[in-house]
PDB file of N, CA and C in Angstrom:
ATOM      1  N   MET Q   1       0.786  -1.178  -0.113  1.00 49.00           N
ATOM      2  CA  MET Q   1      -0.186   0.010   0.037  1.00 49.00           C
ATOM      3  C   MET Q   1       0.931   1.375  -0.061  1.00 49.00           C
ATOM      4  N   SER Q   2       0.443   2.235  -0.770  1.00 64.00           N
ATOM      5  CA  SER Q   2       1.224   3.514  -0.847  1.00 64.00           C
ATOM      6  C   SER Q   2       0.387   4.582  -0.373  1.00 64.00           C
ATOM      7  N   ILE Q   3       1.108   5.882   0.215  1.00 66.00           N
ATOM      8  CA  ILE Q   3       0.355   7.012   0.610  1.00 66.00           C
ATOM      9  C   ILE Q   3       0.004   7.699  -0.461  1.00 66.00           C
ATOM     10  N   TRP Q   4       0.654   7.611  -1.685  1.00 65.00           N
ATOM     11  CA  TRP Q   4       0.484   8.559  -2.951  1.00 65.00           C
ATOM     12  C   TRP Q   4      -0.548   8.020  -3.880  1.00 65.00           C
ATOM     13  N   ALA Q   5      -1.150   8.867  -4.375  1.00 74.00           N
ATOM     14  CA  ALA Q   5      -2.308   8.674  -5.282  1.00 74.00           C
ATOM     15  C   ALA Q   5      -1.518   8.464  -6.793  1.00 74.00           C
ATOM     16  N   SER Q   6      -0.362   9.137  -6.972  1.00 76.00           N
ATOM     17  CA  SER Q   6       0.393   9.148  -8.167  1.00 76.00           C
ATOM     18  C   SER Q   6       1.333   7.928  -8.024  1.00 76.00           C
ATOM     19  N   ASP Q   7       1.784   7.595  -9.361  1.00 81.00           N
ATOM     20  CA  ASP Q   7       2.550   6.242  -9.346  1.00 81.00           C
ATOM     21  C   ASP Q   7       4.173   6.821 -10.147  1.00 81.00           C
ATOM     22  N   ASN Q   8       4.352   8.252 -10.032  1.00 89.00           N
ATOM     23  CA  ASN Q   8       5.667   8.529 -10.455  1.00 89.00           C
ATOM     24  C   ASN Q   8       6.147   9.776  -9.498  1.00 89.00           C
ATOM     25  N   ARG Q   9       7.357  10.028  -9.862  1.00 89.00           N
ATOM     26  CA  ARG Q   9       7.875  10.834  -8.939  1.00 89.00           C
ATOM     27  C   ARG Q   9       7.547  12.577  -8.912  1.00 89.00           C
ATOM     28  N   SER Q  10       7.338  12.660 -10.168  1.00 91.00           N
ATOM     29  CA  SER Q  10       6.736  14.107 -10.330  1.00 91.00           C
ATOM     30  C   SER Q  10       5.436  14.219  -9.877  1.00 91.00           C
ATOM     31  N   GLY Q  11       4.525  13.346 -10.051  1.00 91.00           N
ATOM     32  CA  GLY Q  11       3.277  13.481  -9.408  1.00 91.00           C
ATOM     33  C   GLY Q  11       3.132  13.483  -7.999  1.00 91.00           C
ATOM     34  N   GLN Q  12       4.061  12.549  -7.362  1.00 93.00           N
ATOM     35  CA  GLN Q  12       4.197  12.555  -6.008  1.00 93.00           C
ATOM     36  C   GLN Q  12       4.867  13.863  -5.318  1.00 93.00           C
ATOM     37  N   ILE Q  13       5.665  14.338  -5.952  1.00 95.00           N
ATOM     38  CA  ILE Q  13       6.252  15.746  -5.523  1.00 95.00           C
ATOM     39  C   ILE Q  13       4.954  16.960  -5.757  1.00 95.00           C
ATOM     40  N   ARG Q  14       4.154  16.631  -6.715  1.00 95.00           N
ATOM     41  CA  ARG Q  14       2.897  17.655  -6.633  1.00 95.00           C
ATOM     42  C   ARG Q  14       1.958  17.366  -5.604  1.00 95.00           C
ATOM     43  N   GLU Q  15       1.732  16.186  -5.258  1.00 94.00           N
ATOM     44  CA  GLU Q  15       0.963  15.858  -4.022  1.00 94.00           C
ATOM     45  C   GLU Q  15       1.583  16.561  -2.873  1.00 94.00           C
ATOM     46  N   ALA Q  16       2.931  16.247  -2.648  1.00 94.00           N
ATOM     47  CA  ALA Q  16       3.416  16.718  -1.489  1.00 94.00           C
ATOM     48  C   ALA Q  16       3.247  18.374  -1.516  1.00 94.00           C
ATOM     49  N   LEU Q  17       3.650  19.177  -2.623  1.00 97.00           N
ATOM     50  CA  LEU Q  17       3.486  20.582  -2.722  1.00 97.00           C
ATOM     51  C   LEU Q  17       2.127  20.793  -2.342  1.00 97.00           C
ATOM     52  N   THR Q  18       1.217  20.119  -2.968  1.00 96.00           N
ATOM     53  CA  THR Q  18      -0.151  20.536  -2.476  1.00 96.00           C
ATOM     54  C   THR Q  18      -0.552  20.509  -1.054  1.00 96.00           C
ATOM     55  N   MET Q  19       0.042  19.437  -0.494  1.00 94.00           N
ATOM     56  CA  MET Q  19      -0.350  19.488   0.919  1.00 94.00           C
ATOM     57  C   MET Q  19       0.215  20.462   1.824  1.00 94.00           C
ATOM     58  N   LEU Q  20       1.673  20.826   1.425  1.00 96.00           N
ATOM     59  CA  LEU Q  20       2.317  22.012   2.028  1.00 96.00           C
ATOM     60  C   LEU Q  20       1.524  23.137   1.678  1.00 96.00           C
ATOM     61  N   LEU Q  21       1.061  23.531   0.589  1.00 97.00           N
ATOM     62  CA  LEU Q  21       0.345  24.793   0.245  1.00 97.00           C
ATOM     63  C   LEU Q  21      -1.117  24.696   1.078  1.00 97.00           C
ATOM     64  N   SER Q  22      -1.606  23.746   1.393  1.00 95.00           N
ATOM     65  CA  SER Q  22      -2.920  23.548   1.706  1.00 95.00           C
ATOM     66  C   SER Q  22      -2.801  23.761   3.559  1.00 95.00           C
ATOM     67  N   GLN Q  23      -1.489  23.532   3.919  1.00 93.00           N
ATOM     68  CA  GLN Q  23      -1.117  23.695   5.435  1.00 93.00           C
ATOM     69  C   GLN Q  23      -0.598  25.094   5.542  1.00 93.00           C
ATOM     70  N   GLY Q  24      -0.234  25.921   4.630  1.00 94.00           N
ATOM     71  CA  GLY Q  24       0.002  27.109   4.833  1.00 94.00           C
ATOM     72  C   GLY Q  24       1.694  27.051   4.837  1.00 94.00           C
ATOM     73  N   VAL Q  25       2.275  26.136   4.593  1.00 94.00           N
ATOM     74  CA  VAL Q  25       3.859  25.956   4.630  1.00 94.00           C
ATOM     75  C   VAL Q  25       4.613  26.745   3.600  1.00 94.00           C
ATOM     76  N   ILE Q  26       3.885  26.939   2.136  1.00 97.00           N
ATOM     77  CA  ILE Q  26       4.389  27.426   1.306  1.00 97.00           C
ATOM     78  C   ILE Q  26       3.280  28.219   0.619  1.00 97.00           C
ATOM     79  N   ASP Q  27       3.526  29.171   0.018  1.00 97.00           N
ATOM     80  CA  ASP Q  27       2.641  30.364  -0.631  1.00 97.00           C
ATOM     81  C   ASP Q  27       2.086  29.904  -1.969  1.00 97.00           C
ATOM     82  N   ASP Q  28       2.731  29.189  -2.695  1.00 98.00           N
ATOM     83  CA  ASP Q  28       2.136  28.769  -3.985  1.00 98.00           C
ATOM     84  C   ASP Q  28       3.380  27.823  -4.581  1.00 98.00           C
ATOM     85  N   PHE Q  29       2.908  27.141  -5.706  1.00 98.00           N
ATOM     86  CA  PHE Q  29       3.565  26.526  -6.677  1.00 98.00           C
ATOM     87  C   PHE Q  29       3.365  26.392  -8.031  1.00 98.00           C
ATOM     88  N   ARG Q  30       4.254  26.407  -8.895  1.00 97.00           N
ATOM     89  CA  ARG Q  30       3.890  26.131 -10.296  1.00 97.00           C
ATOM     90  C   ARG Q  30       4.712  24.841 -10.813  1.00 97.00           C
ATOM     91  N   ILE Q  31       4.579  24.261 -11.810  1.00 96.00           N
ATOM     92  CA  ILE Q  31       5.277  23.163 -12.469  1.00 96.00           C
ATOM     93  C   ILE Q  31       5.276  23.494 -13.864  1.00 96.00           C
ATOM     94  N   ARG Q  32       6.263  23.741 -14.247  1.00 95.00           N
ATOM     95  CA  ARG Q  32       6.641  24.133 -15.973  1.00 95.00           C
ATOM     96  C   ARG Q  32       7.448  22.694 -16.340  1.00 95.00           C
ATOM     97  N   PRO Q  33       6.998  21.689 -16.984  1.00 92.00           N
ATOM     98  CA  PRO Q  33       7.832  20.570 -17.252  1.00 92.00           C
ATOM     99  C   PRO Q  33       8.921  20.939 -18.352  1.00 92.00           C
ATOM    100  N   GLU Q  34       8.535  21.796 -19.166  1.00 94.00           N
ATOM    101  CA  GLU Q  34       9.603  22.244 -20.354  1.00 94.00           C
ATOM    102  C   GLU Q  34      10.824  22.960 -19.791  1.00 94.00           C
ATOM    103  N   ASP Q  35      10.889  23.454 -18.453  1.00 95.00           N
ATOM    104  CA  ASP Q  35      12.019  24.227 -17.974  1.00 95.00           C
ATOM    105  C   ASP Q  35      13.072  23.471 -17.394  1.00 95.00           C
ATOM    106  N   GLU Q  36      14.251  24.017 -17.423  1.00 96.00           N
ATOM    107  CA  GLU Q  36      15.483  23.406 -16.604  1.00 96.00           C
ATOM    108  C   GLU Q  36      15.159  22.960 -15.139  1.00 96.00           C
ATOM    109  N   PHE Q  37      14.407  24.069 -14.537  1.00 97.00           N
ATOM    110  CA  PHE Q  37      14.042  23.855 -13.226  1.00 97.00           C
ATOM    111  C   PHE Q  37      12.599  24.125 -13.148  1.00 97.00           C
ATOM    112  N   PRO Q  38      11.915  22.859 -13.354  1.00 97.00           N
ATOM    113  CA  PRO Q  38      10.361  22.832 -13.386  1.00 97.00           C
ATOM    114  C   PRO Q  38       9.368  23.203 -12.169  1.00 97.00           C
ATOM    115  N   PHE Q  39      10.041  23.039 -11.163  1.00 97.00           N
ATOM    116  CA  PHE Q  39       9.072  23.287 -10.036  1.00 97.00           C
ATOM    117  C   PHE Q  39       9.528  24.513  -9.542  1.00 97.00           C
ATOM    118  N   ARG Q  40       8.666  25.357  -9.262  1.00 97.00           N
ATOM    119  CA  ARG Q  40       8.800  26.755  -8.988  1.00 97.00           C
ATOM    120  C   ARG Q  40       8.013  26.989  -7.508  1.00 97.00           C
ATOM    121  N   VAL Q  41       8.537  27.051  -6.372  1.00 98.00           N
ATOM    122  CA  VAL Q  41       7.841  27.310  -5.292  1.00 98.00           C
ATOM    123  C   VAL Q  41       7.979  28.607  -4.732  1.00 98.00           C
ATOM    124  N   THR Q  42       6.765  29.131  -4.242  1.00 97.00           N
ATOM    125  CA  THR Q  42       6.762  30.366  -3.740  1.00 97.00           C
ATOM    126  C   THR Q  42       6.603  30.305  -2.202  1.00 97.00           C
ATOM    127  N   VAL Q  43       7.752  31.099  -1.712  1.00 96.00           N
ATOM    128  CA  VAL Q  43       7.774  31.161   0.088  1.00 96.00           C
ATOM    129  C   VAL Q  43       7.915  32.711   0.271  1.00 96.00           C
ATOM    130  N   PRO Q  44       7.987  33.053   1.578  1.00 94.00           N
ATOM    131  CA  PRO Q  44       7.975  34.570   1.685  1.00 94.00           C
ATOM    132  C   PRO Q  44       9.077  35.155   1.150  1.00 94.00           C
ATOM    133  N   ALA Q  45      10.223  34.386   0.839  1.00 94.00           N
ATOM    134  CA  ALA Q  45      11.543  35.197   0.327  1.00 94.00           C
ATOM    135  C   ALA Q  45      11.506  35.291  -1.210  1.00 94.00           C
ATOM    136  N   GLY Q  46      10.480  34.641  -1.854  1.00 97.00           N
ATOM    137  CA  GLY Q  46      10.168  34.710  -3.327  1.00 97.00           C
ATOM    138  C   GLY Q  46      10.083  33.222  -3.820  1.00 97.00           C
ATOM    139  N   VAL Q  47      10.411  33.289  -5.301  1.00 97.00           N
ATOM    140  CA  VAL Q  47       9.972  32.092  -6.034  1.00 97.00           C
ATOM    141  C   VAL Q  47      11.474  31.395  -6.084  1.00 97.00           C
ATOM    142  N   VAL Q  48      11.322  30.212  -5.732  1.00 97.00           N
ATOM    143  CA  VAL Q  48      12.622  29.265  -5.731  1.00 97.00           C
ATOM    144  C   VAL Q  48      12.452  28.126  -6.814  1.00 97.00           C
ATOM    145  N   PRO Q  49      13.148  28.241  -7.849  1.00 98.00           N
ATOM    146  CA  PRO Q  49      13.104  27.361  -9.172  1.00 98.00           C
ATOM    147  C   PRO Q  49      13.967  26.096  -8.566  1.00 98.00           C
ATOM    148  N   MET Q  50      13.581  25.044  -8.619  1.00 98.00           N
ATOM    149  CA  MET Q  50      14.095  23.471  -8.240  1.00 98.00           C
ATOM    150  C   MET Q  50      14.000  22.610  -9.566  1.00 98.00           C
ATOM    151  N   THR Q  51      14.802  21.779  -9.416  1.00 97.00           N
ATOM    152  CA  THR Q  51      14.937  20.727 -10.227  1.00 97.00           C
ATOM    153  C   THR Q  51      13.869  19.578  -9.370  1.00 97.00           C
ATOM    154  N   GLU Q  52      13.616  18.444  -9.989  1.00 96.00           N
ATOM    155  CA  GLU Q  52      12.819  17.302  -9.419  1.00 96.00           C
ATOM    156  C   GLU Q  52      13.446  16.859  -8.132  1.00 96.00           C
ATOM    157  N   HIS Q  53      14.394  16.619  -8.205  1.00 96.00           N
ATOM    158  CA  HIS Q  53      15.395  16.054  -7.097  1.00 96.00           C
ATOM    159  C   HIS Q  53      15.470  16.980  -5.914  1.00 96.00           C
ATOM    160  N   GLN Q  54      15.701  18.339  -6.212  1.00 97.00           N
ATOM    161  CA  GLN Q  54      15.766  19.217  -5.116  1.00 97.00           C
ATOM    162  C   GLN Q  54      14.269  19.658  -4.660  1.00 97.00           C
ATOM    163  N   ALA Q  55      13.245  19.429  -5.381  1.00 97.00           N
ATOM    164  CA  ALA Q  55      11.901  20.011  -4.886  1.00 97.00           C
ATOM    165  C   ALA Q  55      11.443  18.776  -4.053  1.00 97.00           C
ATOM    166  N   ALA Q  56      11.748  17.445  -4.516  1.00 95.00           N
ATOM    167  CA  ALA Q  56      11.535  16.053  -3.603  1.00 95.00           C
ATOM    168  C   ALA Q  56      12.211  16.387  -2.067  1.00 95.00           C
ATOM    169  N   HIS Q  57      13.374  16.811  -2.033  1.00 96.00           N
ATOM    170  CA  HIS Q  57      14.116  17.056  -0.653  1.00 96.00           C
ATOM    171  C   HIS Q  57      13.398  18.329  -0.046  1.00 96.00           C
ATOM    172  N   PHE Q  58      13.202  19.373  -0.767  1.00 96.00           N
ATOM    173  CA  PHE Q  58      12.286  20.586  -0.213  1.00 96.00           C
ATOM    174  C   PHE Q  58      11.357  20.093   0.574  1.00 96.00           C
ATOM    175  N   ALA Q  59      10.387  19.351  -0.228  1.00 95.00           N
ATOM    176  CA  ALA Q  59       9.002  18.852   0.291  1.00 95.00           C
ATOM    177  C   ALA Q  59       9.270  18.056   1.530  1.00 95.00           C
ATOM    178  N   LEU Q  60      10.261  17.224   1.618  1.00 92.00           N
ATOM    179  CA  LEU Q  60      10.621  16.277   2.779  1.00 92.00           C
ATOM    180  C   LEU Q  60      10.971  17.258   3.788  1.00 92.00           C
ATOM    181  N   GLY Q  61      11.976  18.071   3.772  1.00 93.00           N
ATOM    182  CA  GLY Q  61      12.461  19.130   4.744  1.00 93.00           C
ATOM    183  C   GLY Q  61      11.488  20.149   5.117  1.00 93.00           C
ATOM    184  N   ALA Q  62      10.592  20.578   4.467  1.00 93.00           N
ATOM    185  CA  ALA Q  62       9.453  21.386   4.690  1.00 93.00           C
ATOM    186  C   ALA Q  62       8.456  20.622   5.623  1.00 93.00           C
ATOM    187  N   ALA Q  63       8.138  19.440   5.215  1.00 90.00           N
ATOM    188  CA  ALA Q  63       7.082  18.810   5.943  1.00 90.00           C
ATOM    189  C   ALA Q  63       7.776  18.498   7.515  1.00 90.00           C
ATOM    190  N   VAL Q  64       9.103  18.020   7.578  1.00 89.00           N
ATOM    191  CA  VAL Q  64       9.581  17.654   8.793  1.00 89.00           C
ATOM    192  C   VAL Q  64       9.802  18.701   9.809  1.00 89.00           C
ATOM    193  N   GLY Q  65      10.029  19.880   9.043  1.00 89.00           N
ATOM    194  CA  GLY Q  65      10.238  20.988   9.917  1.00 89.00           C
ATOM    195  C   GLY Q  65       8.618  21.698  10.295  1.00 89.00           C
ATOM    196  N   HIS Q  66       7.844  21.485   9.622  1.00 88.00           N
ATOM    197  CA  HIS Q  66       6.575  21.954   9.779  1.00 88.00           C
ATOM    198  C   HIS Q  66       5.817  21.083  10.843  1.00 88.00           C
ATOM    199  N   PHE Q  67       6.003  19.689  10.569  1.00 85.00           N
ATOM    200  CA  PHE Q  67       5.012  18.348  11.329  1.00 85.00           C
ATOM    201  C   PHE Q  67       5.857  17.683  12.263  1.00 85.00           C
ATOM    202  N   GLY Q  68       7.159  17.944  12.408  1.00 83.00           N
ATOM    203  CA  GLY Q  68       8.129  17.221  13.319  1.00 83.00           C
ATOM    204  C   GLY Q  68       7.901  17.345  14.625  1.00 83.00           C
ATOM    205  N   ARG Q  69       7.516  18.264  15.368  1.00 79.00           N
ATOM    206  CA  ARG Q  69       7.176  18.164  16.697  1.00 79.00           C
ATOM    207  C   ARG Q  69       6.163  17.655  17.034  1.00 79.00           C
ATOM    208  N   LEU Q  70       4.889  18.099  16.032  1.00 75.00           N
ATOM    209  CA  LEU Q  70       3.823  17.501  16.292  1.00 75.00           C
ATOM    210  C   LEU Q  70       3.600  15.758  16.176  1.00 75.00           C
ATOM    211  N   ALA Q  71       4.505  15.413  15.197  1.00 69.00           N
ATOM    212  CA  ALA Q  71       4.596  13.905  15.106  1.00 69.00           C
ATOM    213  C   ALA Q  71       5.305  13.230  16.114  1.00 69.00           C
ATOM    214  N   ARG Q  72       6.155  13.847  16.772  1.00 73.00           N
ATOM    215  CA  ARG Q  72       6.844  13.554  18.003  1.00 73.00           C
ATOM    216  C   ARG Q  72       5.882  13.660  19.387  1.00 73.00           C
ATOM    217  N   GLY Q  73       4.839  14.512  19.453  1.00 74.00           N
ATOM    218  CA  GLY Q  73       3.986  14.638  20.474  1.00 74.00           C
ATOM    219  C   GLY Q  73       4.389  15.860  21.338  1.00 74.00           C
ATOM    220  N   GLU Q  74       5.352  16.553  20.771  1.00 71.00           N
ATOM    221  CA  GLU Q  74       5.871  17.745  21.582  1.00 71.00           C
ATOM    222  C   GLU Q  74       4.943  18.963  21.203  1.00 71.00           C
ATOM    223  N   ASP Q  75       4.889  19.817  22.281  1.00 64.00           N
ATOM    224  CA  ASP Q  75       4.388  21.027  22.166  1.00 64.00           C
ATOM    225  C   ASP Q  75       4.833  21.997  21.135  1.00 64.00           C
ATOM    226  N   ALA Q  76       4.276  22.455  20.285  1.00 55.00           N
ATOM    227  CA  ALA Q  76       4.431  23.132  19.095  1.00 55.00           C
ATOM    228  C   ALA Q  76       5.397  24.309  19.466  1.00 55.00           C
ATOM    229  N   ARG Q  77       5.287  25.111  20.745  1.00 60.00           N
ATOM    230  CA  ARG Q  77       6.129  26.333  21.316  1.00 60.00           C
ATOM    231  C   ARG Q  77       7.450  25.856  21.413  1.00 60.00           C
ATOM    232  N   GLY Q  78       7.842  24.368  21.731  1.00 55.00           N
ATOM    233  CA  GLY Q  78       9.279  24.161  22.142  1.00 55.00           C
ATOM    234  C   GLY Q  78       9.111  23.869  23.536  1.00 55.00           C
TER     235      GLY Q  78
END
């Protein structure tokens, strides 16, 4: 069983970015498959262009940073 609805990495990254967007972790994202850096994630500092590999690592790091304490049962205030 998989947690992903998509069966390819690009689709899984889209799902992860959608979840981060819905939780308010990122401001927006766009995917332009024809670009050298197809994943463009908008954060308060601006738009960050990323490769598929970079976007996958970004999504993992953002999720851990945002949900890590909650997942460990810690108070969000530290």
